[in-house]
């Protein structure tokens, strides 16, 4: 890994009407022409994302979105993309042009309610303040309407950017950069053994992201780390003077590793760790119990964050469905979605099984969790589900943050 993974960055969404100055703002913040700036309405189509380092804040992901009031069929598609960007924003910059008149029935006020309902911190940015506009009156009116003190910014003149970055620093969520992947399962000095099958999903010369992040986390935590493939686990254990305090495996090797795991060692998986790191582990564990009550009539949704082409023996598209059919029968219905494709209506499903979400930030993952909970649909995680299907969930160590 050459830089901070996208899922571990502070996601800052930039929202506003068409041509409110969003693209100019992102260019001014980064000091680069990253977003197309044009007088033509609707120039920004899909959200433009840029990984940056903001002074005093650290690694961030800036998301430039299409306008609130985009028109036509294409505009509707753009608006859907903007709504999706709002789900992953740890923080929202609500951009209002100094030319716009304040009002209760405005798109800014409607979106402000959405952000507040989701608990997303919002900074109100009054843009284009270099124009000839009654700024004092505008700022006071917007502040009275929203309860937010606007930051007056001119991307053209580079004014107000320091104050904006200061507000971002003050309002950033405390848990956005939560990085204790193993929680209470590992502490400084603990011996940790990682079992990492290097199959087709891990291209030659590379490790998959959860493995990389977990190794770095354990090193930062001061743990003593050993790694091997599944076939070398027995030899690795024999070479160790004492049993490891913790064994972390890929979920697809759960059964084989569980059989070899010393009784003194705690056992978990990368997927289970990420269930706690990115999502709601207690909810996932409770939902996994639903597997014991399902039969051949079940309809299950498998969702993964990656959008890779299906691979031979792919865990989400091949191995997990195989386990489900072995447990529940060949006639069960399994739908599989990838990336940002996630149904709005989940009510037709008996259970959702999600990957660890290493490609998503916690905010986005929790939006999916809340969506499932709001519709009364159980949702679990690959590792938790596999452990339950194998009958070893009770033996798996669950992290507490």
XYZ file of C-alpha atoms in Angstrom:
401
model
C 0.000 0.000 0.000
C 1.494 3.309 -1.081
C -1.097 5.522 0.556
C -3.932 5.528 3.100
C -6.765 3.277 1.804
C -9.859 5.127 0.611
C -12.040 3.466 3.251
C -9.848 4.875 6.046
C -9.968 8.501 4.863
C -12.285 11.243 6.111
C -14.975 11.430 3.406
C -15.978 15.051 2.776
C -18.943 15.422 0.421
C -19.470 18.735 -1.376
C -23.158 19.333 -2.089
C -25.163 22.179 -3.590
C -27.219 23.374 -6.531
C -26.045 23.217 -10.130
C -23.257 25.790 -10.600
C -23.206 26.832 -6.956
C -19.404 26.742 -6.962
C -18.785 23.167 -5.764
C -16.187 22.282 -8.388
C -14.367 25.592 -7.939
C -14.261 24.954 -4.186
C -12.712 21.497 -4.534
C -10.112 22.919 -6.937
C -9.292 25.714 -4.470
C -9.007 23.287 -1.532
C -6.602 21.019 -3.409
C -4.758 23.698 -5.350
C -5.328 21.641 -8.520
C -7.786 21.651 -11.408
C -9.374 18.336 -10.465
C -13.001 19.161 -11.251
C -14.321 20.685 -14.470
C -15.486 24.266 -13.921
C -17.957 25.597 -16.472
C -20.819 28.029 -16.818
C -22.804 25.256 -18.499
C -25.269 23.787 -15.949
C -24.798 20.143 -15.083
C -21.140 19.876 -16.092
C -20.416 17.601 -13.131
C -21.945 14.166 -13.847
C -20.723 11.260 -11.720
C -19.213 12.288 -8.364
C -15.540 13.245 -8.701
C -13.436 11.776 -5.884
C -9.955 12.903 -4.967
C -7.736 11.576 -2.195
C -5.886 14.490 -0.567
C -4.025 15.449 2.587
C -5.479 18.545 4.244
C -3.132 20.397 6.560
C -3.952 19.724 10.212
C -6.560 17.089 9.292
C -4.726 14.325 7.459
C -5.905 11.942 4.727
C -9.283 12.886 3.245
C -11.429 11.971 0.271
C -13.148 14.964 -1.346
C -16.352 14.107 -3.243
C -17.641 16.647 -5.788
C -21.280 15.892 -6.627
C -23.790 16.859 -9.288
C -26.336 19.578 -8.477
C -29.423 19.061 -6.337
C -31.841 20.323 -8.966
C -30.444 18.612 -12.075
C -33.125 18.161 -14.742
C -34.210 15.489 -17.219
C -33.619 11.735 -17.300
C -29.834 12.150 -17.067
C -30.338 14.636 -14.250
C -32.322 12.040 -12.308
C -29.468 9.555 -12.670
C -27.005 12.192 -11.506
C -29.178 12.937 -8.497
C -29.174 9.232 -7.583
C -25.369 9.361 -7.612
C -25.479 12.428 -5.355
C -27.770 10.607 -2.916
C -25.339 7.696 -2.862
C -22.432 10.060 -2.181
C -24.409 11.477 0.751
C -24.547 8.011 2.300
C -20.756 7.751 2.486
C -20.002 11.337 3.536
C -18.533 11.587 7.042
C -19.084 15.315 6.683
C -21.034 17.510 4.243
C -20.065 20.914 2.855
C -23.373 22.494 1.846
C -22.427 25.077 -0.778
C -24.738 28.045 -1.431
C -23.943 30.721 -3.995
C -24.004 34.287 -2.681
C -26.420 34.948 -5.554
C -29.093 32.644 -4.094
C -31.818 34.006 -1.840
C -32.382 32.180 1.472
C -35.695 30.428 2.013
C -37.382 27.634 3.953
C -38.547 25.816 0.816
C -35.144 25.436 -0.832
C -33.148 22.353 -1.810
C -30.475 23.368 0.711
C -32.962 23.165 3.574
C -34.348 19.822 2.363
C -30.872 18.293 2.171
C -29.881 19.796 5.508
C -32.733 17.810 7.087
C -31.450 14.619 5.419
C -27.926 15.153 6.749
C -29.167 15.912 10.252
C -31.368 12.811 10.243
C -28.272 10.732 9.428
C -26.158 12.513 12.017
C -23.800 13.888 9.365
C -21.949 17.067 10.446
C -22.648 19.948 8.045
C -20.669 23.084 7.232
C -22.560 25.821 5.374
C -20.353 27.440 2.730
C -21.407 30.749 1.158
C -19.532 30.675 -2.140
C -18.731 33.226 -4.857
C -18.293 35.958 -2.272
C -16.122 37.892 -4.723
C -19.318 38.768 -6.627
C -21.286 41.931 -6.042
C -23.829 40.556 -3.553
C -25.225 41.689 -0.146
C -23.049 39.255 1.804
C -23.836 40.398 5.340
C -27.592 40.094 4.842
C -27.237 36.754 3.026
C -24.986 35.278 5.693
C -27.232 36.372 8.569
C -30.345 35.088 6.801
C -28.814 31.655 6.101
C -27.533 31.455 9.671
C -30.997 32.227 11.037
C -32.592 29.595 8.796
C -30.092 26.807 9.376
C -28.595 27.557 12.776
C -25.186 27.261 11.081
C -22.606 30.037 10.830
C -21.699 30.241 7.128
C -18.101 30.231 6.030
C -17.676 32.940 3.385
C -15.472 31.618 0.605
C -14.182 32.920 -2.713
C -12.526 30.137 -4.659
C -11.453 32.725 -7.212
C -9.656 34.910 -4.657
C -8.733 31.969 -2.349
C -10.467 33.709 0.575
C -12.045 31.828 3.489
C -10.260 28.522 2.836
C -8.279 28.601 6.091
C -11.479 29.149 8.107
C -13.185 26.325 6.186
C -10.374 23.869 6.957
C -10.496 24.962 10.598
C -14.235 24.163 10.752
C -13.659 20.790 9.074
C -11.077 19.998 11.738
C -13.442 21.046 14.539
C -16.464 19.114 13.256
C -14.914 15.917 11.932
C -16.465 12.865 13.625
C -14.343 11.437 16.409
C -14.671 7.848 15.189
C -14.133 8.324 11.441
C -10.512 7.178 11.700
C -11.133 4.384 14.208
C -8.298 1.999 13.472
C -8.374 -0.594 16.269
C -9.224 -3.498 13.990
C -8.632 -6.218 16.596
C -10.121 -4.332 19.561
C -9.648 -6.263 22.812
C -8.426 -9.415 21.048
C -4.797 -8.276 20.833
C -2.475 -6.072 22.847
C 1.192 -5.088 22.723
C 3.456 -8.114 23.022
C 0.826 -10.660 22.006
C 1.848 -13.357 19.527
C -0.511 -13.292 16.542
C -0.569 -15.884 13.769
C -2.214 -14.890 10.481
C -3.359 -17.681 8.158
C -3.581 -16.211 4.662
C -4.518 -18.444 1.717
C -2.881 -16.957 -1.376
C -5.382 -18.015 -4.010
C -6.564 -16.375 -7.227
C -8.200 -13.551 -5.239
C -4.725 -12.429 -4.123
C -2.817 -11.665 -7.372
C 0.857 -12.614 -7.496
C 3.037 -10.174 -5.582
C 0.172 -8.679 -3.574
C -1.899 -9.266 -0.458
C -5.586 -8.452 -0.292
C -6.513 -5.215 1.512
C -7.873 -6.683 4.793
C -4.654 -8.655 5.232
C -2.491 -5.582 4.595
C -4.495 -3.375 6.949
C -4.557 -5.998 9.700
C -0.810 -6.620 9.517
C -0.047 -2.898 9.686
C -2.498 -2.473 12.581
C -0.892 -5.309 14.558
C 2.611 -3.925 13.962
C 1.472 -0.475 15.135
C -0.074 -2.117 18.192
C 3.260 -3.744 19.096
C 2.210 -7.339 18.473
C 4.565 -10.136 17.395
C 3.268 -11.159 13.982
C 3.754 -14.433 12.090
C 2.132 -15.211 8.729
C 1.716 -18.380 6.704
C -0.584 -20.076 4.216
C -3.143 -22.650 5.322
C -1.007 -25.619 4.315
C 1.928 -24.391 6.415
C -0.078 -23.732 9.588
C 0.879 -26.979 11.304
C 4.588 -26.432 10.602
C 4.355 -22.818 11.799
C 2.738 -23.863 15.081
C 5.458 -26.491 15.601
C 8.149 -23.844 15.109
C 6.676 -21.584 17.806
C 7.871 -22.056 21.390
C 4.427 -21.137 22.732
C 0.959 -21.191 21.162
C -0.102 -17.854 19.637
C -2.411 -15.653 21.684
C -4.556 -15.022 18.612
C -5.053 -16.780 15.285
C -6.616 -14.804 12.421
C -7.667 -16.704 9.315
C -9.383 -16.064 6.041
C -13.012 -17.130 6.521
C -12.863 -19.649 3.670
C -10.300 -21.654 5.712
C -12.241 -21.414 8.996
C -12.950 -25.127 9.408
C -9.431 -26.314 8.581
C -7.816 -23.692 10.809
C -10.248 -24.335 13.678
C -9.249 -27.987 13.713
C -5.551 -27.084 14.079
C -5.963 -24.057 16.360
C -4.489 -24.656 19.859
C -7.036 -24.584 22.670
C -5.088 -21.773 24.351
C -5.384 -19.533 21.279
C -8.274 -17.248 20.396
C -9.573 -17.780 16.845
C -11.165 -15.199 14.555
C -11.156 -14.177 10.887
C -10.351 -11.083 8.869
C -14.005 -10.804 7.886
C -15.201 -11.011 11.498
C -12.685 -8.319 12.490
C -13.938 -6.047 9.723
C -17.530 -6.723 10.771
C -16.678 -4.946 14.020
C -14.358 -2.397 12.404
C -16.805 -1.242 9.712
C -20.242 -2.392 10.820
C -22.435 -3.570 13.703
C -20.982 -6.885 14.905
C -23.625 -7.648 17.595
C -26.368 -7.177 14.978
C -24.472 -9.384 12.524
C -24.068 -12.164 15.106
C -27.742 -11.998 16.133
C -28.789 -12.038 12.456
C -26.637 -15.094 11.711
C -28.883 -17.099 14.043
C -31.599 -16.662 11.404
C -29.771 -19.307 9.359
C -30.986 -21.953 11.796
C -34.622 -21.137 10.990
C -34.479 -20.843 7.186
C -35.388 -23.574 4.702
C -35.450 -24.144 0.925
C -37.906 -21.268 0.420
C -35.392 -18.682 1.671
C -34.332 -15.690 -0.390
C -30.877 -14.392 0.494
C -28.962 -11.341 -0.738
C -25.158 -11.557 -0.897
C -23.532 -8.120 -1.154
C -19.862 -7.409 -1.696
C -18.073 -4.069 -1.849
C -15.732 -5.122 -4.662
C -16.754 -5.116 -8.327
C -14.222 -7.663 -9.611
C -15.141 -10.193 -12.269
C -16.288 -13.531 -10.823
C -13.268 -15.723 -10.089
C -12.908 -19.485 -9.808
C -13.850 -20.476 -6.250
C -14.788 -16.875 -5.423
C -15.829 -16.759 -1.757
C -18.925 -14.572 -2.209
C -20.156 -15.962 -5.516
C -19.162 -19.622 -5.224
C -18.073 -20.861 -1.791
C -20.668 -19.062 0.348
C -23.603 -20.003 -1.946
C -22.344 -23.598 -1.885
C -22.408 -23.643 1.925
C -25.866 -22.057 1.968
C -27.299 -24.610 -0.454
C -25.723 -27.470 1.482
C -27.386 -26.179 4.645
C -30.747 -24.956 3.313
C -31.270 -26.901 0.099
C -30.630 -26.393 -3.601
C -33.883 -24.502 -4.182
C -33.023 -21.397 -2.127
C -32.885 -18.107 -4.024
C -29.576 -16.239 -3.861
C -29.149 -12.770 -5.387
C -25.648 -11.292 -5.624
C -24.779 -7.593 -5.951
C -21.421 -5.823 -6.062
C -20.016 -2.353 -5.445
C -22.608 0.368 -4.950
C -25.453 -1.786 -6.343
C -27.624 -2.351 -3.281
C -31.452 -2.565 -3.470
C -33.478 0.224 -1.880
C -36.240 -2.274 -1.046
C -34.874 -5.149 1.023
C -38.218 -6.389 2.311
C -38.279 -9.441 0.023
C -35.168 -10.945 1.603
C -34.990 -13.272 4.579
C -31.322 -12.470 5.173
C -28.535 -10.233 3.845
C -24.925 -11.461 3.958
C -22.379 -8.674 3.386
C -18.629 -8.827 2.854
C -16.260 -7.160 5.319
C -16.602 -3.858 3.475
C -12.880 -3.080 3.346
C -13.483 -0.900 0.265
C -16.134 1.184 2.075
C -15.773 3.674 4.886
C -17.672 2.934 8.099
C -20.276 5.647 7.381
C -21.341 3.989 4.135
C -21.367 0.515 5.633
C -23.499 1.684 8.551
C -25.977 3.276 6.136
C -26.594 -0.201 4.724
C -26.905 -1.638 8.220
C -29.432 1.045 9.196
C -31.339 0.451 5.953
C -31.663 -3.251 6.762
C -32.605 -2.580 10.368
C -35.176 0.015 9.294
C -36.860 -2.537 7.038
C -36.675 -5.312 9.615
C -34.333 -7.510 7.560
C -31.558 -9.487 9.335
C -28.073 -8.704 8.039
C -24.854 -10.535 8.763
C -21.303 -10.746 7.439
C -19.352 -13.294 5.367
C -17.140 -14.467 8.236
C -19.932 -14.569 10.800
C -22.246 -16.419 8.397
C -19.590 -18.972 7.407
C -18.762 -19.673 11.052
C -22.474 -20.158 11.778
C -22.929 -22.459 8.768
C -19.929 -24.534 9.892
C -21.252 -24.735 13.460
C -18.211 -23.009 15.014
C -19.528 -19.486 15.646
C -19.513 -20.124 19.396
C -15.770 -20.827 19.224
C -14.926 -17.635 17.318
C -13.484 -14.696 19.251
C -15.419 -11.482 18.661
C -13.625 -8.122 18.994
C -14.930 -5.337 21.215
C -13.969 -1.802 20.223
